[in-house]
Short mmCIF file of C-alpha atoms in Angstrom, two decimals:
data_model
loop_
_atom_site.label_atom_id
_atom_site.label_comp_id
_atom_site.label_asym_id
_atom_site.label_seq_id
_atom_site.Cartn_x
_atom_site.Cartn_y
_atom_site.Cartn_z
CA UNK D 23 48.10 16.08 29.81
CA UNK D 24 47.63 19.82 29.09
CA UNK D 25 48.42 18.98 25.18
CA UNK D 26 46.73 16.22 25.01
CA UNK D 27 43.48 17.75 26.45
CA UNK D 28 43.87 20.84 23.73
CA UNK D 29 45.05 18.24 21.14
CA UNK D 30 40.99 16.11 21.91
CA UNK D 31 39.14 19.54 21.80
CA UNK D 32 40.62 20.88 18.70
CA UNK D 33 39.69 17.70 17.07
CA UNK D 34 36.44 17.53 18.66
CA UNK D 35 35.86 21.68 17.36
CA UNK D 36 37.09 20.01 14.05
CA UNK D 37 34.23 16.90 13.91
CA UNK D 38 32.02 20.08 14.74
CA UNK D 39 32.78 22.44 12.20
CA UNK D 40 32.53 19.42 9.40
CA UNK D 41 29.60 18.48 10.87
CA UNK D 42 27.40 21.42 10.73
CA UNK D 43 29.38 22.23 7.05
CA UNK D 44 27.67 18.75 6.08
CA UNK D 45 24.24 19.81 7.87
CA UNK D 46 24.11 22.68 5.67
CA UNK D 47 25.18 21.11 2.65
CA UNK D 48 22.57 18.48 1.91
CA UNK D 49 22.02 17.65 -1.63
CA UNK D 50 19.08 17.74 -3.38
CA UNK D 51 16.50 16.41 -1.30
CA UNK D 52 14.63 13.36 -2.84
CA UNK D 53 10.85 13.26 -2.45
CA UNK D 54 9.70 9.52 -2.33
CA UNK D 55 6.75 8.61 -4.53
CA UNK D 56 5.10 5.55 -4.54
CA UNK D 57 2.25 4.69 -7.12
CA UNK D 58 0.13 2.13 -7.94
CA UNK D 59 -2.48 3.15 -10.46
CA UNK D 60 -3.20 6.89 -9.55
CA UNK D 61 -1.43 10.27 -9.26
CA UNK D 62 0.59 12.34 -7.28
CA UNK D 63 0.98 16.04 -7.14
CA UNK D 64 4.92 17.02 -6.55
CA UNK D 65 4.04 19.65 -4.24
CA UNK D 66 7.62 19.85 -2.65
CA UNK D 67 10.02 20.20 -1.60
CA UNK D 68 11.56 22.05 -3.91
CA UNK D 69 14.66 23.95 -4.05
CA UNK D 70 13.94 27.44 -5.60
CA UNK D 71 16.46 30.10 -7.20
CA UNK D 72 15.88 33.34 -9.47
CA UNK D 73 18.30 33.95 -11.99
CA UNK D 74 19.35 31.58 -14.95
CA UNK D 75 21.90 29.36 -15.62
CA UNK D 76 21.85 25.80 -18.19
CA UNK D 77 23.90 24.25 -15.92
CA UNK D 78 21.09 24.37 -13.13
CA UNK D 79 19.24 21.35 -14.75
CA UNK D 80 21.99 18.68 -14.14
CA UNK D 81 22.03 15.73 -12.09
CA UNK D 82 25.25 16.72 -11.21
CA UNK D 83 24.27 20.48 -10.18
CA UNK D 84 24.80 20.92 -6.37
CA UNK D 85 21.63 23.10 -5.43
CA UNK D 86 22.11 23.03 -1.57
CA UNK D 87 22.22 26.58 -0.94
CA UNK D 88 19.24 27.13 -2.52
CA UNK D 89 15.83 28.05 -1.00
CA UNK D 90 13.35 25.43 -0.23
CA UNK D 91 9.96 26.04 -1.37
CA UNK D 92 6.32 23.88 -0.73
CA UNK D 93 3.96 24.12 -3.49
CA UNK D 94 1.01 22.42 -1.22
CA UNK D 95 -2.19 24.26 -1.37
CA UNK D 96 -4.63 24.90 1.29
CA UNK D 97 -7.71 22.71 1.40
CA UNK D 98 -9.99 24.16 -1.38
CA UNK D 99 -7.61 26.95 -2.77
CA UNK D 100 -8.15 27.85 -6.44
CA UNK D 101 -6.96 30.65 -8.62
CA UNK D 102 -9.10 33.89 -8.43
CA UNK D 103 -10.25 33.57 -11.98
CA UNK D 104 -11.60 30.69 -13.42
CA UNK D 105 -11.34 28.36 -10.06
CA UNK D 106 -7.94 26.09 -11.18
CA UNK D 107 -7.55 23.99 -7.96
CA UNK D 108 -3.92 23.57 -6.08
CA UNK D 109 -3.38 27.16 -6.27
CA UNK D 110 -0.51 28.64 -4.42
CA UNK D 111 1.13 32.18 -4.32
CA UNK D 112 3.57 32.50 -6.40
CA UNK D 113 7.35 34.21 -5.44
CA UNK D 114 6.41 37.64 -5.01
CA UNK D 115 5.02 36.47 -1.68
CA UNK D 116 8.10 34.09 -0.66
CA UNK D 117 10.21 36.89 -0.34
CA UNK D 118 10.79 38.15 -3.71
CA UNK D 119 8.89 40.82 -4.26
CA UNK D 120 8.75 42.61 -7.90
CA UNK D 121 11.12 40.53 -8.98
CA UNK D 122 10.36 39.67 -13.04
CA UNK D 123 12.55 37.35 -15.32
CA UNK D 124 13.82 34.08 -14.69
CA UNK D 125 13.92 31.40 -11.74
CA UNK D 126 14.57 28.00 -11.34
CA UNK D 127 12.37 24.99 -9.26
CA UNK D 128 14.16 21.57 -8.48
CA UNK D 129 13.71 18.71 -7.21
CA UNK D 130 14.92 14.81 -7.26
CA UNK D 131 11.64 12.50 -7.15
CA UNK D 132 12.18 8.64 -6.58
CA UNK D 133 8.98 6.81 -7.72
CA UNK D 134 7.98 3.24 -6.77
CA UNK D 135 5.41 2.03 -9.02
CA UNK D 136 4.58 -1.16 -8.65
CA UNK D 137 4.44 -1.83 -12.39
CA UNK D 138 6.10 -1.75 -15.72
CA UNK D 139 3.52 0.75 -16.82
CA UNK D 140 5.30 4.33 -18.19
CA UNK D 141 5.01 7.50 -15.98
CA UNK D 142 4.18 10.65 -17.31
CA UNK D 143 4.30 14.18 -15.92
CA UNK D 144 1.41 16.99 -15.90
CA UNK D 145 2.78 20.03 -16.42
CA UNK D 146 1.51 22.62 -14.20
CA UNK D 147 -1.42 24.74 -15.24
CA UNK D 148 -0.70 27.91 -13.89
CA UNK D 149 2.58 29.74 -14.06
CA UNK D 150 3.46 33.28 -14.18
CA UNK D 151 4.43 33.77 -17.20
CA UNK D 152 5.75 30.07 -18.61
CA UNK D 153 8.07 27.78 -18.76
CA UNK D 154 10.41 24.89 -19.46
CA UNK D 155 10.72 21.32 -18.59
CA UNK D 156 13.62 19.52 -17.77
CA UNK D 157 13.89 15.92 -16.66
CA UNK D 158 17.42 14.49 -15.78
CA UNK D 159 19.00 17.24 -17.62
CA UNK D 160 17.28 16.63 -21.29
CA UNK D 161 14.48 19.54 -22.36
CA UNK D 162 11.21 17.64 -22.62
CA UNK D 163 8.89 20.53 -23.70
CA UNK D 164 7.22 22.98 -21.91
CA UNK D 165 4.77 26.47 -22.63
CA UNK D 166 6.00 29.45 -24.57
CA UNK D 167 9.00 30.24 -27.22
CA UNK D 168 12.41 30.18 -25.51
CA UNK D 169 14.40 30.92 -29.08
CA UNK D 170 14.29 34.59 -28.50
CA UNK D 171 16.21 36.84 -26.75
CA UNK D 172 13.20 37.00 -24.50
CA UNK D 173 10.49 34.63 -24.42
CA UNK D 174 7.42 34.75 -26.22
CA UNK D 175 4.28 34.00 -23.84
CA UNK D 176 1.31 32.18 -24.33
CA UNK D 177 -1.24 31.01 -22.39
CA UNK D 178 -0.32 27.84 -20.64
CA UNK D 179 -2.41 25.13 -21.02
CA UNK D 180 -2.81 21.54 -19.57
CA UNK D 181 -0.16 19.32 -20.84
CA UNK D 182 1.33 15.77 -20.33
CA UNK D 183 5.13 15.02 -20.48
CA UNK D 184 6.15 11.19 -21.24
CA UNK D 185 8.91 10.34 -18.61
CA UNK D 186 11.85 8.74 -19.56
CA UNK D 187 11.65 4.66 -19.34
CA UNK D 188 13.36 2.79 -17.04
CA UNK D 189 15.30 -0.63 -17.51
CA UNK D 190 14.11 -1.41 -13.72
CA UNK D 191 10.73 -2.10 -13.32
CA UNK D 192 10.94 -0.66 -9.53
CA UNK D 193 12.22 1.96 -8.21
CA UNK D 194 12.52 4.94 -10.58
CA UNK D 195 14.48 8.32 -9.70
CA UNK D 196 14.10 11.21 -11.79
CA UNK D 197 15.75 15.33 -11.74
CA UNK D 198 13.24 17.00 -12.67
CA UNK D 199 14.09 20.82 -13.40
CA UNK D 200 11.68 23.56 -14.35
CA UNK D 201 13.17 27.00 -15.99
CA UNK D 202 10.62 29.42 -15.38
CA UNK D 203 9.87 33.01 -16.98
CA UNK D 204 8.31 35.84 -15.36
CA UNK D 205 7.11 38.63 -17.91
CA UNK D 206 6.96 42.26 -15.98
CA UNK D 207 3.29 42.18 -17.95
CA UNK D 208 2.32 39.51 -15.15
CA UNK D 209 4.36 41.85 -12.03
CA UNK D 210 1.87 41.41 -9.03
CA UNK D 211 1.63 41.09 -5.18
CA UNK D 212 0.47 37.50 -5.36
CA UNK D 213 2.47 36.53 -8.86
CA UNK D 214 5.33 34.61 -9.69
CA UNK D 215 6.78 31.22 -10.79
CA UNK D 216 4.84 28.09 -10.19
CA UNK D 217 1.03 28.29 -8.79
CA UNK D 218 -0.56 24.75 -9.60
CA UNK D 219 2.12 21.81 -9.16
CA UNK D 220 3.00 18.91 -11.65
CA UNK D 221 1.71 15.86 -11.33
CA UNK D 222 3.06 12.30 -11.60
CA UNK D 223 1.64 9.03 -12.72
CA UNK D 224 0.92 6.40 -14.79
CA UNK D 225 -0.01 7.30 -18.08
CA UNK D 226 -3.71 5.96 -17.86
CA UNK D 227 -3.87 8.33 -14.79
CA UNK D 228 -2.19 11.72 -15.83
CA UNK D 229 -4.61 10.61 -19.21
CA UNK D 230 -7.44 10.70 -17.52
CA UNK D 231 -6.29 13.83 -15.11
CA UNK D 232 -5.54 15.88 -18.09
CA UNK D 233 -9.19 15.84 -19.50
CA UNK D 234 -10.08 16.85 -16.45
CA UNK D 235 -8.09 19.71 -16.30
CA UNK D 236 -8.89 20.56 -20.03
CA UNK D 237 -12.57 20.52 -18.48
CA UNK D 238 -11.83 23.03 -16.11
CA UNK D 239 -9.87 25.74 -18.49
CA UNK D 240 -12.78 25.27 -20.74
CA UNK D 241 -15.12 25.99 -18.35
CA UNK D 242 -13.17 28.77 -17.38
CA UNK D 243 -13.36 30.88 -20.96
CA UNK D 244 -16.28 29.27 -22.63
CA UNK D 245 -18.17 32.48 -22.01
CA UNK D 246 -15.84 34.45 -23.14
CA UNK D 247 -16.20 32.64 -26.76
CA UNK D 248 -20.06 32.48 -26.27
CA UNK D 249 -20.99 36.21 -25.38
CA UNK D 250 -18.79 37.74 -28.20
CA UNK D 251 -20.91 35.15 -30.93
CA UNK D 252 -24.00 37.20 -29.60
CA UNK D 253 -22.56 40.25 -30.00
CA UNK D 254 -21.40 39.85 -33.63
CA UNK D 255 -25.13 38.16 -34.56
CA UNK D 256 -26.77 41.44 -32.46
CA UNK D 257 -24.62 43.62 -34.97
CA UNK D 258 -25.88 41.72 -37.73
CA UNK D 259 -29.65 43.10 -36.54
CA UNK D 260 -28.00 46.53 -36.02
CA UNK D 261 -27.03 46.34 -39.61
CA UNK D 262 -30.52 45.37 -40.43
CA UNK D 263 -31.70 48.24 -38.97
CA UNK D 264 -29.48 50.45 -40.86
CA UNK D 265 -30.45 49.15 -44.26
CA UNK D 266 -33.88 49.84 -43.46
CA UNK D 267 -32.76 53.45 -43.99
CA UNK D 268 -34.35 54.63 -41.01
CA UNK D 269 -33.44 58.72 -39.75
CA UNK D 270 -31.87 57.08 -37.04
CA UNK D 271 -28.05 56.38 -36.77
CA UNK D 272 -26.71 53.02 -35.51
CA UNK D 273 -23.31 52.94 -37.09
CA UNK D 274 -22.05 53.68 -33.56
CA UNK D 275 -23.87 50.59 -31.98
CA UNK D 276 -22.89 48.33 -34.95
CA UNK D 277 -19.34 48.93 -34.00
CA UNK D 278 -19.10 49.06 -30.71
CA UNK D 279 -20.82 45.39 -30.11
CA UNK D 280 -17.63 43.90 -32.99
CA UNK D 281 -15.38 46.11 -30.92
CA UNK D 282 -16.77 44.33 -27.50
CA UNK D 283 -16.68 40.91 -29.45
CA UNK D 284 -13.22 41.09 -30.54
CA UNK D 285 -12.12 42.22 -26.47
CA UNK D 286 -14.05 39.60 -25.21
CA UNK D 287 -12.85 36.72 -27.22
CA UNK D 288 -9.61 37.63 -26.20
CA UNK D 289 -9.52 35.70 -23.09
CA UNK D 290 -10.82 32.35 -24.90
CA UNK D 291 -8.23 32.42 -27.38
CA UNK D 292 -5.45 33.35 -25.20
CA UNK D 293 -6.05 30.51 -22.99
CA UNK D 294 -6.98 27.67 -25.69
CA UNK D 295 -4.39 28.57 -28.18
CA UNK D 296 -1.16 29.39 -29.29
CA UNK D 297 -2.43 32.00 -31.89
CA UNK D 298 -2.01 35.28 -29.32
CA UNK D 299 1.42 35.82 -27.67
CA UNK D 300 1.35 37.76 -24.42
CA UNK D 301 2.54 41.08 -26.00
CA UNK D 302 0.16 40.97 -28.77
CA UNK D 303 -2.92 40.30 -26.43
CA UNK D 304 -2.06 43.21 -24.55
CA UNK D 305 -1.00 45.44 -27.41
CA UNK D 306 -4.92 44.66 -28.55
CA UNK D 307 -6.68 44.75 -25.46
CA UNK D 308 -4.75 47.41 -23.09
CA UNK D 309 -3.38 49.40 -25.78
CA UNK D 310 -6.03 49.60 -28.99
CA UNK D 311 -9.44 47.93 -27.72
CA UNK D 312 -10.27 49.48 -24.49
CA UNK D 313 -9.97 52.70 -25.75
CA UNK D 314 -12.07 52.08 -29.11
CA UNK D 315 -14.89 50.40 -27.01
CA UNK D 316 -15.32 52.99 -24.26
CA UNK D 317 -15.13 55.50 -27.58
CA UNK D 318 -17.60 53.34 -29.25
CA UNK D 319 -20.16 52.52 -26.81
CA UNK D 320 -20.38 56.15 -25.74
CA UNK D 321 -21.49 57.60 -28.89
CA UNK D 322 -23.38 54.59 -29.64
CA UNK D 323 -25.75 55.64 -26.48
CA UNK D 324 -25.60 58.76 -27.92
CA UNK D 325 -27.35 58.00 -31.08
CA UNK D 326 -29.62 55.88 -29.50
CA UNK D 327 -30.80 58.21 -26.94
CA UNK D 328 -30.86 60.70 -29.52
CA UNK D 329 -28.52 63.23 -27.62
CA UNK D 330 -27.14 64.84 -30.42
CA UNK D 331 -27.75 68.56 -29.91
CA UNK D 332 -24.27 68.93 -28.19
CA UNK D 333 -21.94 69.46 -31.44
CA UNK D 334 -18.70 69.20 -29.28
CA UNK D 335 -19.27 65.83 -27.88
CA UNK D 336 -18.19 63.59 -30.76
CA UNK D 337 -14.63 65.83 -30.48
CA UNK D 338 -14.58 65.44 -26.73
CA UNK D 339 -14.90 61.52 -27.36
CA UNK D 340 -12.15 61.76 -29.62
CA UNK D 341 -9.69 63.49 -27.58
CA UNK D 342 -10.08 61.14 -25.09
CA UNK D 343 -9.72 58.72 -27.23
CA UNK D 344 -6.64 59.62 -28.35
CA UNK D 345 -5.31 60.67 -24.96
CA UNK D 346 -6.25 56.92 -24.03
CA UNK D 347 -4.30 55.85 -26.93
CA UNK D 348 -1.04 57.23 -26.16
CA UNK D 349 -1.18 57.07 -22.34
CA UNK D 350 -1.59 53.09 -22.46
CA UNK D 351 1.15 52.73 -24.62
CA UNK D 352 3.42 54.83 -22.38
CA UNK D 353 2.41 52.68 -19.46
CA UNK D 354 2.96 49.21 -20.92
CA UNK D 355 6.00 47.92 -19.12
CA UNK D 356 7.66 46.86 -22.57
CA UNK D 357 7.23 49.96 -24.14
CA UNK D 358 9.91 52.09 -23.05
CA UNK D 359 11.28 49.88 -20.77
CA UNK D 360 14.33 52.14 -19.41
CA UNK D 361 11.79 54.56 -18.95
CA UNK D 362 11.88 56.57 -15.46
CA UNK D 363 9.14 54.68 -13.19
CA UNK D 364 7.50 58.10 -12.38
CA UNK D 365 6.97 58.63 -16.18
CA UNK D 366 5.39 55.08 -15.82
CA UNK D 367 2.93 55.78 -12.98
CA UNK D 368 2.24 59.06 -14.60
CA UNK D 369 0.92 57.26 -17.81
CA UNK D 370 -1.41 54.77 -15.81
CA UNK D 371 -2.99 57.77 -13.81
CA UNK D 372 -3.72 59.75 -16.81
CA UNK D 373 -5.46 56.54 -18.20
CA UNK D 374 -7.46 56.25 -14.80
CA UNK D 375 -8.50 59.92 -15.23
CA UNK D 376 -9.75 59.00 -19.24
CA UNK D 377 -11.37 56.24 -17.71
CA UNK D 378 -13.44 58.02 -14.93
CA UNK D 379 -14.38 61.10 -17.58
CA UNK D 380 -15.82 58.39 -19.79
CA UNK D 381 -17.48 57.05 -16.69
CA UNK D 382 -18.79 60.45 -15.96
CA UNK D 383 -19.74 60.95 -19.84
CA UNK D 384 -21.52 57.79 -20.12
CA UNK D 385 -23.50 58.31 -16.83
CA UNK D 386 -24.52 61.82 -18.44
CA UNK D 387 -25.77 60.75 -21.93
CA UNK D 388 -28.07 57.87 -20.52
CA UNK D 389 -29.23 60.84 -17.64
CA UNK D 390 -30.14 62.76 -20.59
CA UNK D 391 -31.80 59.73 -22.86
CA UNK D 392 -34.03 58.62 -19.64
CA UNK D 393 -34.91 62.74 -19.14
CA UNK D 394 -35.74 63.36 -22.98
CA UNK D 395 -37.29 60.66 -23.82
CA UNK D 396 -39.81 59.84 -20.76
CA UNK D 397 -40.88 56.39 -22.16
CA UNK D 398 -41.19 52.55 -20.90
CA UNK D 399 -38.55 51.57 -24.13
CA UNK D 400 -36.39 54.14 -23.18
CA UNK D 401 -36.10 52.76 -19.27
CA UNK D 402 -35.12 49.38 -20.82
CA UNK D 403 -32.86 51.08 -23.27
CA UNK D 404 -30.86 52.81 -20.17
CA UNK D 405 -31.21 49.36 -17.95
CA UNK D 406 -29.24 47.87 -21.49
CA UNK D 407 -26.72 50.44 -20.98
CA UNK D 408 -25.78 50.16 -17.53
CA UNK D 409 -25.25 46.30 -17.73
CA UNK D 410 -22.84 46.81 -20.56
CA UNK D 411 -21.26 49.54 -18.76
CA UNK D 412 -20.89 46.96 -15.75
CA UNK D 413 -18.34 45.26 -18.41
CA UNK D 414 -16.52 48.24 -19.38
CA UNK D 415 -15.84 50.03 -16.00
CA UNK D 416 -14.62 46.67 -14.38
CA UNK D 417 -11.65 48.61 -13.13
CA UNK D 418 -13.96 51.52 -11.62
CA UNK D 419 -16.32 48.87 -10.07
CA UNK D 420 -13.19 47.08 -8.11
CA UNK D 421 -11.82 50.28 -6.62
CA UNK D 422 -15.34 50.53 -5.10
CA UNK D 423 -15.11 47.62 -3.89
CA UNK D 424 -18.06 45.23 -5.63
CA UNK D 425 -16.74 41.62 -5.76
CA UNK D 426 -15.95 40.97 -9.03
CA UNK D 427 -15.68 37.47 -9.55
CA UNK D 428 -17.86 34.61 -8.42
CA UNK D 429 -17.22 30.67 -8.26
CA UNK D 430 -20.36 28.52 -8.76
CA UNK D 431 -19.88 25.14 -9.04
CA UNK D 432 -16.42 25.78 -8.70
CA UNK D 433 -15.86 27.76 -12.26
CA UNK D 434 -14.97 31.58 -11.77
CA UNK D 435 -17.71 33.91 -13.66
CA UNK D 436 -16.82 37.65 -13.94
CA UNK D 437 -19.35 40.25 -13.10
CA UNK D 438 -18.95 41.37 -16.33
CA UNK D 439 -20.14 37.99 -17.44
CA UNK D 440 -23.25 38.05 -15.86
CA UNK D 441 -23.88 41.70 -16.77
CA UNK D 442 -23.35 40.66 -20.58
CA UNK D 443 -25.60 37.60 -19.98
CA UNK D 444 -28.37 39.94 -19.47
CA UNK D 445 -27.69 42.92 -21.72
CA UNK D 446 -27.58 40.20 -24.63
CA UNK D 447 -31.17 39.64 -24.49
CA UNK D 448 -32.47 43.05 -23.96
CA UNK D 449 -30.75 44.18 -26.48
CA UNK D 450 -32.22 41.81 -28.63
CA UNK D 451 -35.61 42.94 -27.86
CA UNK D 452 -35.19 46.58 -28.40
CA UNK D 453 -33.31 46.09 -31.59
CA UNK D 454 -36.69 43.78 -32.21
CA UNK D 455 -39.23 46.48 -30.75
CA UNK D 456 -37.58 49.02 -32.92
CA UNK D 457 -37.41 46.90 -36.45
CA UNK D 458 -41.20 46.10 -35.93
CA UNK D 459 -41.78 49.94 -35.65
CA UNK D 460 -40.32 50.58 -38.72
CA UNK D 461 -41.84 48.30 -40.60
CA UNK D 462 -45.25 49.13 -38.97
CA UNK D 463 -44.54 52.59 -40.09
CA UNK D 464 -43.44 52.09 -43.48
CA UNK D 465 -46.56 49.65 -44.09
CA UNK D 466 -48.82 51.76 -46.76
CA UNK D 467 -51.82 53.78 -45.28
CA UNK D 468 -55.59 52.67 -46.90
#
């Protein structure tokens, strides 16, 4: 009886152990989908792992002892730039923080349609930094260039992703695998992986969805295209001015609003196009813009205030310059990348000190301007200043805390934005006030 008894629980301890081994050990979970004519945001759940490996976008891949990760938004969430809807935080807040490179999303989705009609996938439309697509182990496309050792980023953009056919007309199950890169340029507390999910549906549906969501990314940068047009025509007038051989010098001015134009358009090309990678954007903004703009716009003031009894200003402007230069190139997280992290943070404090003497400088010169020249024109001509300085000490303005995006109508509009909305115009009309007073003046006396 005594064996017998031990003989029942050591097979019952067995049934156990198998048991919870099984419990733990579930395959990939299948999210059931059924359609008629609409669409259906895969939100989860999917099973989530950093690192990289081809074989992870098999059928046959067992990915049970992976993490499980829900891509459903809360009501109303967006991104904190240009309002995408569905937005989630990405992995830094799921438990891997600073983590860059690559990770992996899952999941099996069994779709019940209804109809014969084909199914196509929206990609997502935000991901730090892109990606790849795989359904049941084949590459169907994705954002970015993969060939590389590392890839190249672009800006990712809607897009729609024919799903394989079926011989069945009902029930279809697909493996759909995404290989996702994170690029240390995008390393953030809120960044990571996947932050909009894909959507599923019949093609008439994810059709009609993706024109929407074209809508909204246009939406998103059309100002940045539109502002920098302004700027390039209000150079035009600056050159006018110059050929009018005026006393006055406006080279400065001339330059800095192309120099403003070419940062600003940035954005809008980025986002719509394939034309700037990633690195290149940032090389161009971070590295070489910035710098040449706060340079620019600085002794552009200068000029027009007329503040140029101080001989060792232009040389102060270009040391800074130059200190900007090379301290934003240190601090880029590809340049250097074995770096030590303390030469790193060093780098992006000395570009925080440029930026707050600038600050300081620009402050001073329009102080002087309004004190010298005691004059209705030259109130407006310092108002004009300060909005475009809104734009270029966006970083300054945040650490004080000023909000510095807003959402009307559901479309995120930087401060900046609005600040350049306004200096446009007023710049306009003194450019205008001054041109008539040169031409007043050079009219012949009777």
């Amino acid at each position: 009886m005594r064996r017998s008894g031990l003989l029942a629980f050591l097979c019952m301890a067995l049934v156990l152990i198998a048991g919870s081994r099984l419990a733990f050990a579930e395959p990939t979970q299948v999210a059931h989908v059924t359609l008629g004519h609409s669409t259906v945001p895969l939100n989860g759940p999917w099973r989530f792992h950093v690192g990289d490996d081809p074989r992870w976008s098999s059928t046959d891949f067992d990915d049970s002892v992976w993490e499980t990760v829900d891509l459903t938004p809360a009501p109303g969430a967006h991104d904190g730039d240009v309002g995408l809807p569905g937005y989630v935080s990405g992995w830094s807040r799921r438990g891997h923080a600073g983590y860059t490179g690559y990770a992996w999303y899952r999941m099996k989705v069994s779709v019940d349609s209804g109809t014969d009609a084909p199914l196509h996938l929206a990609g997502p439309t935000l991901v730090d930094s892109t990606y790849q697509l795989y359904v049941d182990g084949k590459l169907l496309g994705g954002s970015g260039d993969f060939s590389g050792t590392r890839p190249t980023v672009f800006g990712v953009r809607p897009s729609i992703f024919p799903l394989p056919s079926s011989s069945s007309d009902g029930t279809k199950t697909y493996l759909i695998a995404f290989r996702v890169w994170m690029d240390p340029l995008d390393a953030g507390e809120d960044n990571g992986g996947i932050h909009v999910a894909p959507i599923i549906g019949d093609a008439a549906g994810i059709d009609l969805l993706h024109q929407v969501q074209w809508l909204q990314t246009f939406k998103g940068y059309v100002v940045d295209a539109v502002e920098p047009v302004a700027f390039v025509l209000l150079a035009l007038m600056v050159i006018g001015l110059i050929s009018c051989r005026t006393e006055d010098a406006y080279r400065w001015l001339a330059a800095a609003l192309i120099l403003l134009a070419l940062l600003r358009a940035n954005q809008a090309v980025f986002y719509w196009s394939d034309v700037l990678s990633s690195r290149f954007s940032d090389i161009g903004t971070t590295v070489i813009l910035r710098p040449l703009v706060l340079a620019a716009w600085t002794l552009a003031w200068r000029d027009w205030f007329g503040v140029n009894k101080y001989s060792w200003l232009r040389y102060f402007v270009s040391a800074l310059t130059v200190v900007y230069l090379v301290f934003a190139l240190l601090g880029r997280p590809w340049f250097m990348p074995d770096a030590p992290q303390g030469l790193k943070v060093a780098a992006d404090t000395m570009v925080e000190g440029v930026r707050v003497a600038f600050a300081a400088l620009y402050l001073w010169i329009i102080g002087l301007g309004v004190i010298r020249l005691a004059k209705p024109s030259t109130y407006l001509a310092a108002l004009a200043a300060i909005l475009v300085g809104i734009g270029l000490f966006a970083t300054e303005l945040n650490a004080l805390g000023v909000p510095g995006i807003w959402f009307p109508y559901g479309t995120g509009v930087a401060r900046g934005q609005y600040a350049y909305a306004l200096f446009i115009p007023l710049l306009f009309l003194l450019i205008l006030m001054r041109s008539v007073g040169y031409a007043r003046r050079r009219q012949p006396t009777e």
